[in-house]
Amino acid sequence: EVIGSKSSTDQFAVQLCVPVAKLKSAMVTVQCGMDGKDHDTHYTYSLLNGRNSSVASYTNNTDNSEFEASSTYSAMFNRIASNATNSDFMDTGGGQLQIHIEPNGHDTWNITKITLRLDFDDNTTQQMSWQNLVISQNNKNLHLYFDQTLHAK
C-alpha cells in the first residue's frame, strides 16, 4: 500500500459481542423525599424494552402500603417474561421504567432517588438510577428511560 492511501480494510465496524443472558429478577428501590406515597395509592412498575414491549411488571393494589417521607422501600417485580434477556434492551436501543399511580383522591409522591436493578443468569447485575422526581394525581405517570448500555438517560 501507498502511504496516505485508503483501502476497503481501513474502515470497518467493530461489533461488541455481549453474551445473551436471561433476566432472572428485577427490583425497584425508592427513596422518598419530604412527601411519601399515601397508604391507599395503588401503583404499578412496568419494565419495557426499546420497542415498548413489556418485559416485567409489579402491581400493588393494597390499601395499606404507605411510603413514609424520607424512607426507602423496595419491590421485586412479580411478573417477568419467561424469554426476557439483556438483548431485549441492548438490541432495541434501551428501554424504560414506567411508574403509574392511582391515588384515592390527592397524593403527591416526592422521590429523591429511584433505582432499577436487573439481575441476569450469567451473574451480572445492572443498576440505573434517576433523581428528584414527583408523581401525583395531576401527573400519574413517570417514564424513566435508559440506553442500550443499561445506563439511565
XYZ file of C-alpha atoms in Angstrom:
153
model
C 0.000 0.000 0.000
C 0.960 3.579 -0.592
C 1.230 5.807 2.477
C -1.798 8.062 2.726
C -3.988 5.836 0.593
C -7.096 4.067 1.831
C -8.287 0.579 1.163
C -11.509 -1.269 1.918
C -9.958 -2.835 5.026
C -9.103 0.518 6.632
C -12.638 1.188 7.808
C -14.732 -1.493 9.360
C -17.266 -1.625 12.152
C -16.196 -3.385 15.321
C -19.049 -5.335 16.823
C -19.363 -5.579 20.552
C -20.193 -9.147 21.459
C -22.197 -9.488 24.636
C -23.443 -12.959 25.540
C -27.195 -13.241 25.840
C -28.227 -13.611 29.476
C -31.710 -14.307 30.784
C -33.310 -11.772 33.136
C -33.851 -13.632 36.400
C -35.015 -10.775 38.657
C -35.785 -7.074 38.673
C -36.195 -4.768 41.649
C -37.083 -1.119 42.197
C -35.852 0.774 45.259
C -37.435 4.141 46.038
C -36.033 6.757 48.392
C -38.890 9.092 49.314
C -38.443 12.808 49.732
C -40.405 15.120 52.010
C -43.766 13.741 50.835
C -44.183 9.971 50.568
C -46.910 7.875 48.979
C -50.304 7.657 50.696
C -51.402 4.249 52.013
C -54.292 3.952 49.569
C -52.479 4.979 46.389
C -52.160 1.948 44.129
C -49.097 1.762 41.886
C -47.522 -0.230 39.065
C -43.930 -0.523 37.913
C -43.519 -1.655 34.290
C -40.246 -2.509 32.588
C -40.380 -2.056 28.808
C -37.788 -2.677 26.119
C -36.941 -0.212 23.347
C -39.912 -1.464 21.294
C -42.276 -0.672 24.203
C -42.925 -4.363 24.802
C -43.448 -5.430 28.399
C -40.530 -7.331 29.923
C -41.528 -7.263 33.619
C -44.032 -5.658 35.972
C -45.091 -5.214 39.572
C -48.506 -4.053 40.770
C -49.612 -3.105 44.266
C -53.357 -2.648 44.714
C -53.497 -2.815 48.500
C -54.790 -0.001 50.665
C -52.111 -0.417 53.331
C -48.831 0.408 51.592
C -47.881 3.860 52.833
C -44.405 5.092 51.903
C -43.411 7.484 54.663
C -41.437 10.649 53.946
C -37.642 10.253 53.962
C -37.868 6.434 53.920
C -36.713 3.740 51.490
C -38.864 0.961 50.009
C -38.105 -1.874 47.575
C -40.260 -4.135 45.413
C -39.278 -7.197 43.404
C -41.065 -7.482 40.074
C -43.514 -10.373 40.344
C -44.033 -10.851 36.614
C -41.049 -11.366 34.304
C -41.450 -12.577 30.728
C -40.042 -16.101 30.520
C -37.939 -15.206 27.470
C -36.641 -11.835 28.777
C -32.913 -11.296 28.166
C -30.345 -8.486 28.184
C -30.630 -8.330 24.399
C -34.237 -7.140 24.831
C -32.647 -3.813 25.816
C -29.281 -3.885 24.053
C -30.734 -4.708 20.639
C -33.680 -2.288 20.842
C -31.906 0.903 21.919
C -32.594 0.561 25.638
C -35.896 0.706 27.445
C -37.836 2.386 30.191
C -39.188 2.001 33.670
C -42.758 3.271 33.837
C -44.419 4.172 37.105
C -48.176 4.600 37.216
C -50.230 5.560 40.274
C -53.954 5.518 41.020
C -54.447 7.725 44.079
C -57.618 7.728 46.132
C -58.107 11.491 45.955
C -54.988 13.633 46.255
C -51.457 12.289 46.619
C -48.117 13.815 45.766
C -45.176 11.428 45.976
C -41.721 13.009 46.045
C -38.986 10.599 45.003
C -35.459 11.631 45.900
C -33.978 8.664 44.054
C -35.299 5.568 42.318
C -33.032 2.676 41.362
C -33.813 -0.164 38.967
C -31.730 -3.306 39.483
C -31.657 -6.045 36.845
C -30.098 -9.437 37.676
C -29.204 -11.823 34.860
C -28.452 -15.539 34.912
C -24.803 -15.006 33.926
C -24.297 -13.432 37.393
C -24.221 -9.870 36.029
C -26.201 -7.057 37.602
C -27.085 -3.715 36.083
C -28.303 -0.785 38.160
C -29.553 2.560 36.965
C -30.932 5.488 38.957
C -32.961 8.637 38.416
C -33.276 11.503 40.883
C -35.638 14.242 42.046
C -38.967 13.066 40.652
C -42.577 13.880 41.503
C -45.675 11.879 40.656
C -49.160 12.962 41.732
C -52.876 12.893 40.974
C -52.130 15.571 38.357
C -49.355 13.556 36.671
C -49.986 9.844 37.270
C -47.208 8.516 35.024
C -43.429 8.677 35.021
C -41.345 7.408 32.099
C -37.722 6.808 33.082
C -35.566 5.941 30.082
C -32.269 4.075 29.804
C -29.970 3.403 26.872
C -28.790 0.157 25.259
C -25.813 0.012 27.645
C -28.312 -0.052 30.539
C -27.485 3.415 31.852
C -30.126 5.977 32.827
C -30.763 8.776 30.338
